[in-house]
Amino acid sequence: MLVGFQWFSISEVEPVAAFQLEVDLRGDGVVLCLLYSGFMVLCGGFNPGTLRALGKTGIEVMVGIPNDMLATMATSLKAAEQWVSKNVSSYISNDGVNIRYVAVGNEPFLATYNGSFLGTTFPALQNIQGALIKAGLSSQVKVTVPLNADVYESSTTLPSGGDFRADIHDLMLAIVKFLSDNAAPFTVNIYPFISLYLNPDFPVDYAFFDGTTSPVNDGGTTYSNMFDANLDTLIWSLQKNGYGNLPIIVGEVGWPTDGDKNANLNYAQRFNQGFMTHISTGKGTPMRTGPIDAYLFSLFDEDAKSIAPGNFERHWGVFTYDGQPKYQFNLGTTNSGALVAARNVKYLSKQWCVLKPSANIDDPQVALSVSYACANADCTSLGYGTSCANLDARGNISYAFNSYYQMHNQLDSACKFPHLSQVTKSDPSTGTCTFDVMIEPTYSGVSPRISNLKRHAFSSIVSVLLCFLTFV
């Protein structure tokens, strides 16, 4: 089982510039990702040692409680105290980890959850805050609830018409007041991509930061991009309810690279680089000038993530699964201005599982085999507008077979689809469609190497974020 992997040790990297990061804690498990001084440094899963590695670095950390733990935290102050003691206090006191936030849940009020967490989020927030107070950490560690931008809406479609969603208005005000009373930030996830994905008539250039042919005029204030307009809708919502000065963190913002016609490398590079350039000015938005704090989503792809929202969900990374930059991206942290690729990555043999040339694609076993392979692997790069959209039927079948084969470490038994498959040493990749080869699943002492990352892909992550960006 994956317990973590390492591209560089922290000691190998000169600590020139540090970023905050988000960590998910599930019981004893830890999942974290870090970008440090322009280098991919450390990512790990289910290994407390990876969090301890950040001790005494000064890097600010946010730890998160997943939604499936909210009920426990809501109904038991003792459970909240035990969680804080185990997952916050111990790392601060014993290891010197600079934990600054506890994220209680992740987008718990999404309409798709059908109200599942409406009754537990606020009590959990209160109990975690009580636990932090008891631990003597409430001045150092702040609670927050990462929320989707759908918790607010505009009655006029303009930012100035913003207010909290009618069905959760009272609950949101209770949470906002609680955050304000405890000097804690409001955390919101903003995704212009989702607006484009859901609405084919959405003006494409308005999703980016390089100008638009259709700017939005709100009483004399002009918006040329959706991000500013969306964030100001939240600020108007807070202001109308008496909390216009509440601190805000953008918990997630980014653009996927595959799984949809609008999820591609060009758009992702255009959005993420535009976003970096936009916030690096420190100007803020029309409603709130000054630096914007934001987590960029995400470090690398997660091929075991739920695709309920869409196939693009597995492709938010700026790095591929093996630590290679997907596109030119300047974070402003290195002299070259480029992302740095992982070094010394060890792969399995250069061999692939494909459909036999002699196999008949009309064989009734084909559909069953492909369905099985895709259900237990990742076929989200297949389909209209995706990176592998150019494949023919036989290519699609081979892609599915190979995905399953690689996720199972090229085991012989993983390429035994009945009378259909065979192993080849000829790379079937073509054009933009890459047939991956798995990373070698080896470990080295307490610093495990990259290990079958694509198979596990931190499927328990609520949100894996690249880095926390603050420009002053």
PDB file of C-alpha atoms in Angstrom, residues 122-290:
ATOM      1  CA  PHE A 122     -21.570  23.951  12.078  1.00  0.00           C
ATOM      2  CA  PRO A 123     -21.577  21.806  15.258  1.00  0.00           C
ATOM      3  CA  ALA A 124     -18.347  20.169  14.082  1.00  0.00           C
ATOM      4  CA  LEU A 125     -16.857  23.614  13.493  1.00  0.00           C
ATOM      5  CA  GLN A 126     -17.862  24.669  17.001  1.00  0.00           C
ATOM      6  CA  ASN A 127     -16.443  21.533  18.606  1.00  0.00           C
ATOM      7  CA  ILE A 128     -13.129  21.781  16.777  1.00  0.00           C
ATOM      8  CA  GLN A 129     -12.864  25.410  17.872  1.00  0.00           C
ATOM      9  CA  GLY A 130     -13.633  24.338  21.458  1.00  0.00           C
ATOM     10  CA  ALA A 131     -10.947  21.681  21.207  1.00  0.00           C
ATOM     11  CA  LEU A 132      -8.406  24.221  19.955  1.00  0.00           C
ATOM     12  CA  ILE A 133      -9.274  26.535  22.839  1.00  0.00           C
ATOM     13  CA  LYS A 134      -8.828  23.725  25.359  1.00  0.00           C
ATOM     14  CA  ALA A 135      -5.479  22.869  23.769  1.00  0.00           C
ATOM     15  CA  GLY A 136      -4.378  26.502  24.045  1.00  0.00           C
ATOM     16  CA  LEU A 137      -4.029  26.799  20.265  1.00  0.00           C
ATOM     17  CA  SER A 138      -6.965  29.025  19.261  1.00  0.00           C
ATOM     18  CA  SER A 139      -4.816  32.113  18.761  1.00  0.00           C
ATOM     19  CA  GLN A 140      -2.427  30.231  16.490  1.00  0.00           C
ATOM     20  CA  VAL A 141      -4.698  27.772  14.665  1.00  0.00           C
ATOM     21  CA  LYS A 142      -7.907  29.019  13.033  1.00  0.00           C
ATOM     22  CA  VAL A 143     -10.912  26.991  11.930  1.00  0.00           C
ATOM     23  CA  THR A 144     -12.571  27.384   8.552  1.00  0.00           C
ATOM     24  CA  VAL A 145     -14.986  25.564   6.218  1.00  0.00           C
ATOM     25  CA  PRO A 146     -13.934  25.302   2.553  1.00  0.00           C
ATOM     26  CA  LEU A 147     -17.127  26.066   0.635  1.00  0.00           C
ATOM     27  CA  ASN A 148     -18.081  25.877  -3.008  1.00  0.00           C
ATOM     28  CA  ALA A 149     -18.988  29.143  -4.690  1.00  0.00           C
ATOM     29  CA  ASP A 150     -22.557  27.890  -4.990  1.00  0.00           C
ATOM     30  CA  VAL A 151     -23.252  28.884  -1.366  1.00  0.00           C
ATOM     31  CA  TYR A 152     -23.901  32.388  -2.681  1.00  0.00           C
ATOM     32  CA  GLU A 153     -25.734  33.685  -5.739  1.00  0.00           C
ATOM     33  CA  SER A 154     -26.737  36.933  -7.398  1.00  0.00           C
ATOM     34  CA  SER A 155     -30.324  38.005  -7.877  1.00  0.00           C
ATOM     35  CA  THR A 156     -29.223  40.256 -10.759  1.00  0.00           C
ATOM     36  CA  THR A 157     -26.399  38.122 -12.242  1.00  0.00           C
ATOM     37  CA  LEU A 158     -24.073  40.976 -11.213  1.00  0.00           C
ATOM     38  CA  PRO A 159     -21.685  40.890  -8.243  1.00  0.00           C
ATOM     39  CA  SER A 160     -23.628  43.649  -6.464  1.00  0.00           C
ATOM     40  CA  GLY A 161     -26.682  41.384  -6.380  1.00  0.00           C
ATOM     41  CA  GLY A 162     -24.839  38.796  -4.329  1.00  0.00           C
ATOM     42  CA  ASP A 163     -26.221  37.141  -1.228  1.00  0.00           C
ATOM     43  CA  PHE A 164     -26.078  33.715   0.367  1.00  0.00           C
ATOM     44  CA  ARG A 165     -28.218  30.971  -1.098  1.00  0.00           C
ATOM     45  CA  ALA A 166     -31.776  31.230   0.183  1.00  0.00           C
ATOM     46  CA  ASP A 167     -32.059  27.637   1.404  1.00  0.00           C
ATOM     47  CA  ILE A 168     -28.944  27.930   3.616  1.00  0.00           C
ATOM     48  CA  HIS A 169     -29.005  31.674   4.323  1.00  0.00           C
ATOM     49  CA  ASP A 170     -29.503  31.426   8.088  1.00  0.00           C
ATOM     50  CA  LEU A 171     -26.939  28.637   8.411  1.00  0.00           C
ATOM     51  CA  MET A 172     -24.378  30.605   6.421  1.00  0.00           C
ATOM     52  CA  LEU A 173     -24.895  33.674   8.597  1.00  0.00           C
ATOM     53  CA  ALA A 174     -24.385  31.567  11.716  1.00  0.00           C
ATOM     54  CA  ILE A 175     -21.120  30.193  10.303  1.00  0.00           C
ATOM     55  CA  VAL A 176     -19.950  33.608   9.110  1.00  0.00           C
ATOM     56  CA  LYS A 177     -20.643  35.152  12.530  1.00  0.00           C
ATOM     57  CA  PHE A 178     -18.769  32.301  14.188  1.00  0.00           C
ATOM     58  CA  LEU A 179     -15.773  32.788  11.891  1.00  0.00           C
ATOM     59  CA  SER A 180     -15.803  36.528  12.542  1.00  0.00           C
ATOM     60  CA  ASP A 181     -16.079  36.071  16.311  1.00  0.00           C
ATOM     61  CA  ASN A 182     -13.046  33.777  16.247  1.00  0.00           C
ATOM     62  CA  ALA A 183     -10.929  35.839  13.813  1.00  0.00           C
ATOM     63  CA  ALA A 184     -11.085  32.997  11.293  1.00  0.00           C
ATOM     64  CA  PRO A 185     -11.243  33.232   7.481  1.00  0.00           C
ATOM     65  CA  PHE A 186     -14.019  32.400   5.016  1.00  0.00           C
ATOM     66  CA  THR A 187     -12.715  29.813   2.538  1.00  0.00           C
ATOM     67  CA  VAL A 188     -14.253  29.513  -0.932  1.00  0.00           C
ATOM     68  CA  ASN A 189     -13.450  27.389  -4.007  1.00  0.00           C
ATOM     69  CA  ILE A 190     -13.861  29.193  -7.347  1.00  0.00           C
ATOM     70  CA  TYR A 191     -13.779  27.358 -10.696  1.00  0.00           C
ATOM     71  CA  PRO A 192     -14.467  29.303 -13.904  1.00  0.00           C
ATOM     72  CA  PHE A 193     -13.911  26.009 -15.743  1.00  0.00           C
ATOM     73  CA  ILE A 194     -17.045  24.549 -14.148  1.00  0.00           C
ATOM     74  CA  SER A 195     -19.139  27.430 -15.492  1.00  0.00           C
ATOM     75  CA  LEU A 196     -17.830  26.729 -18.982  1.00  0.00           C
ATOM     76  CA  TYR A 197     -18.364  22.990 -18.521  1.00  0.00           C
ATOM     77  CA  LEU A 198     -21.985  23.395 -17.410  1.00  0.00           C
ATOM     78  CA  ASN A 199     -22.983  26.115 -19.874  1.00  0.00           C
ATOM     79  CA  PRO A 200     -21.963  25.810 -23.542  1.00  0.00           C
ATOM     80  CA  ASP A 201     -23.042  29.433 -24.069  1.00  0.00           C
ATOM     81  CA  PHE A 202     -20.687  30.749 -21.389  1.00  0.00           C
ATOM     82  CA  PRO A 203     -18.287  33.287 -22.989  1.00  0.00           C
ATOM     83  CA  VAL A 204     -14.981  31.426 -23.147  1.00  0.00           C
ATOM     84  CA  ASP A 205     -12.649  34.420 -22.869  1.00  0.00           C
ATOM     85  CA  TYR A 206     -14.454  35.618 -19.730  1.00  0.00           C
ATOM     86  CA  ALA A 207     -13.097  32.523 -17.948  1.00  0.00           C
ATOM     87  CA  PHE A 208      -9.514  33.730 -18.465  1.00  0.00           C
ATOM     88  CA  PHE A 209      -7.454  36.785 -17.548  1.00  0.00           C
ATOM     89  CA  ASP A 210      -6.219  38.127 -20.870  1.00  0.00           C
ATOM     90  CA  GLY A 211      -9.145  40.357 -21.759  1.00  0.00           C
ATOM     91  CA  THR A 212     -12.683  39.757 -22.945  1.00  0.00           C
ATOM     92  CA  THR A 213     -14.909  40.944 -25.741  1.00  0.00           C
ATOM     93  CA  SER A 214     -17.859  40.966 -23.345  1.00  0.00           C
ATOM     94  CA  PRO A 215     -16.906  42.691 -20.075  1.00  0.00           C
ATOM     95  CA  VAL A 216     -19.521  42.920 -17.345  1.00  0.00           C
ATOM     96  CA  ASN A 217     -20.549  46.382 -16.156  1.00  0.00           C
ATOM     97  CA  ASP A 218     -21.864  46.516 -12.615  1.00  0.00           C
ATOM     98  CA  GLY A 219     -22.920  50.077 -11.855  1.00  0.00           C
ATOM     99  CA  GLY A 220     -19.807  51.512 -13.424  1.00  0.00           C
ATOM    100  CA  THR A 221     -17.458  48.768 -12.209  1.00  0.00           C
ATOM    101  CA  THR A 222     -16.120  46.688 -15.079  1.00  0.00           C
ATOM    102  CA  TYR A 223     -15.254  43.021 -14.769  1.00  0.00           C
ATOM    103  CA  SER A 224     -13.149  41.414 -17.478  1.00  0.00           C
ATOM    104  CA  ASN A 225     -12.880  37.962 -15.889  1.00  0.00           C
ATOM    105  CA  MET A 226     -15.162  35.636 -13.982  1.00  0.00           C
ATOM    106  CA  PHE A 227     -12.806  35.067 -11.061  1.00  0.00           C
ATOM    107  CA  ASP A 228     -12.947  38.694  -9.916  1.00  0.00           C
ATOM    108  CA  ALA A 229     -16.687  38.863 -10.471  1.00  0.00           C
ATOM    109  CA  ASN A 230     -17.291  35.658  -8.532  1.00  0.00           C
ATOM    110  CA  LEU A 231     -15.092  36.679  -5.616  1.00  0.00           C
ATOM    111  CA  ASP A 232     -16.765  40.087  -5.463  1.00  0.00           C
ATOM    112  CA  THR A 233     -20.165  38.397  -5.420  1.00  0.00           C
ATOM    113  CA  LEU A 234     -19.029  36.727  -2.196  1.00  0.00           C
ATOM    114  CA  ILE A 235     -17.726  40.022  -0.834  1.00  0.00           C
ATOM    115  CA  TRP A 236     -21.057  41.702  -1.602  1.00  0.00           C
ATOM    116  CA  SER A 237     -22.812  38.795   0.146  1.00  0.00           C
ATOM    117  CA  LEU A 238     -20.689  39.282   3.239  1.00  0.00           C
ATOM    118  CA  GLN A 239     -21.035  43.042   3.161  1.00  0.00           C
ATOM    119  CA  LYS A 240     -24.829  42.957   2.905  1.00  0.00           C
ATOM    120  CA  ASN A 241     -24.960  40.845   6.028  1.00  0.00           C
ATOM    121  CA  GLY A 242     -22.582  42.986   8.048  1.00  0.00           C
ATOM    122  CA  TYR A 243     -19.317  41.093   7.554  1.00  0.00           C
ATOM    123  CA  GLY A 244     -17.669  42.990   4.720  1.00  0.00           C
ATOM    124  CA  ASN A 245     -14.210  42.825   6.308  1.00  0.00           C
ATOM    125  CA  LEU A 246     -14.102  39.090   6.980  1.00  0.00           C
ATOM    126  CA  PRO A 247     -10.801  37.608   5.689  1.00  0.00           C
ATOM    127  CA  ILE A 248     -11.164  35.357   2.634  1.00  0.00           C
ATOM    128  CA  ILE A 249      -9.042  32.471   1.400  1.00  0.00           C
ATOM    129  CA  VAL A 250      -9.603  31.029  -2.074  1.00  0.00           C
ATOM    130  CA  GLY A 251      -9.365  27.371  -1.159  1.00  0.00           C
ATOM    131  CA  GLU A 252      -9.195  26.013  -4.699  1.00  0.00           C
ATOM    132  CA  VAL A 253      -8.731  27.539  -8.140  1.00  0.00           C
ATOM    133  CA  GLY A 254      -7.335  25.895 -11.260  1.00  0.00           C
ATOM    134  CA  TRP A 255      -8.027  24.282 -14.631  1.00  0.00           C
ATOM    135  CA  PRO A 256      -7.989  20.585 -15.687  1.00  0.00           C
ATOM    136  CA  THR A 257      -6.063  19.251 -18.667  1.00  0.00           C
ATOM    137  CA  ASP A 258      -8.114  16.283 -19.853  1.00  0.00           C
ATOM    138  CA  GLY A 259     -11.477  14.548 -19.642  1.00  0.00           C
ATOM    139  CA  ASP A 260     -13.500  17.231 -21.473  1.00  0.00           C
ATOM    140  CA  LYS A 261     -13.278  19.285 -24.648  1.00  0.00           C
ATOM    141  CA  ASN A 262     -12.466  22.401 -22.605  1.00  0.00           C
ATOM    142  CA  ALA A 263     -10.011  20.584 -20.344  1.00  0.00           C
ATOM    143  CA  ASN A 264      -6.765  20.729 -22.270  1.00  0.00           C
ATOM    144  CA  LEU A 265      -3.159  21.820 -21.893  1.00  0.00           C
ATOM    145  CA  ASN A 266      -3.589  25.104 -23.743  1.00  0.00           C
ATOM    146  CA  TYR A 267      -6.535  26.268 -21.655  1.00  0.00           C
ATOM    147  CA  ALA A 268      -4.934  25.074 -18.403  1.00  0.00           C
ATOM    148  CA  GLN A 269      -1.703  26.940 -19.127  1.00  0.00           C
ATOM    149  CA  ARG A 270      -3.638  30.023 -20.190  1.00  0.00           C
ATOM    150  CA  PHE A 271      -5.758  30.043 -17.043  1.00  0.00           C
ATOM    151  CA  ASN A 272      -3.145  29.141 -14.447  1.00  0.00           C
ATOM    152  CA  GLN A 273      -0.473  31.457 -15.828  1.00  0.00           C
ATOM    153  CA  GLY A 274      -3.055  34.207 -16.214  1.00  0.00           C
ATOM    154  CA  PHE A 275      -4.181  33.678 -12.642  1.00  0.00           C
ATOM    155  CA  MET A 276      -0.618  33.848 -11.332  1.00  0.00           C
ATOM    156  CA  THR A 277       0.068  37.028 -13.264  1.00  0.00           C
ATOM    157  CA  HIS A 278      -3.250  38.510 -12.159  1.00  0.00           C
ATOM    158  CA  ILE A 279      -2.812  37.992  -8.417  1.00  0.00           C
ATOM    159  CA  SER A 280       0.921  38.727  -8.374  1.00  0.00           C
ATOM    160  CA  THR A 281       0.082  42.397  -8.899  1.00  0.00           C
ATOM    161  CA  GLY A 282      -1.437  42.469  -5.429  1.00  0.00           C
ATOM    162  CA  LYS A 283      -4.256  44.693  -6.641  1.00  0.00           C
ATOM    163  CA  GLY A 284      -7.065  42.386  -5.604  1.00  0.00           C
ATOM    164  CA  THR A 285     -10.604  42.876  -6.929  1.00  0.00           C
ATOM    165  CA  PRO A 286     -12.736  45.997  -7.376  1.00  0.00           C
ATOM    166  CA  MET A 287     -14.543  45.297  -4.100  1.00  0.00           C
ATOM    167  CA  ARG A 288     -11.439  44.412  -2.092  1.00  0.00           C
ATOM    168  CA  THR A 289      -8.046  45.720  -3.043  1.00  0.00           C
ATOM    169  CA  GLY A 290      -4.879  44.095  -1.808  1.00  0.00           C
TER     170      GLY A 290
END
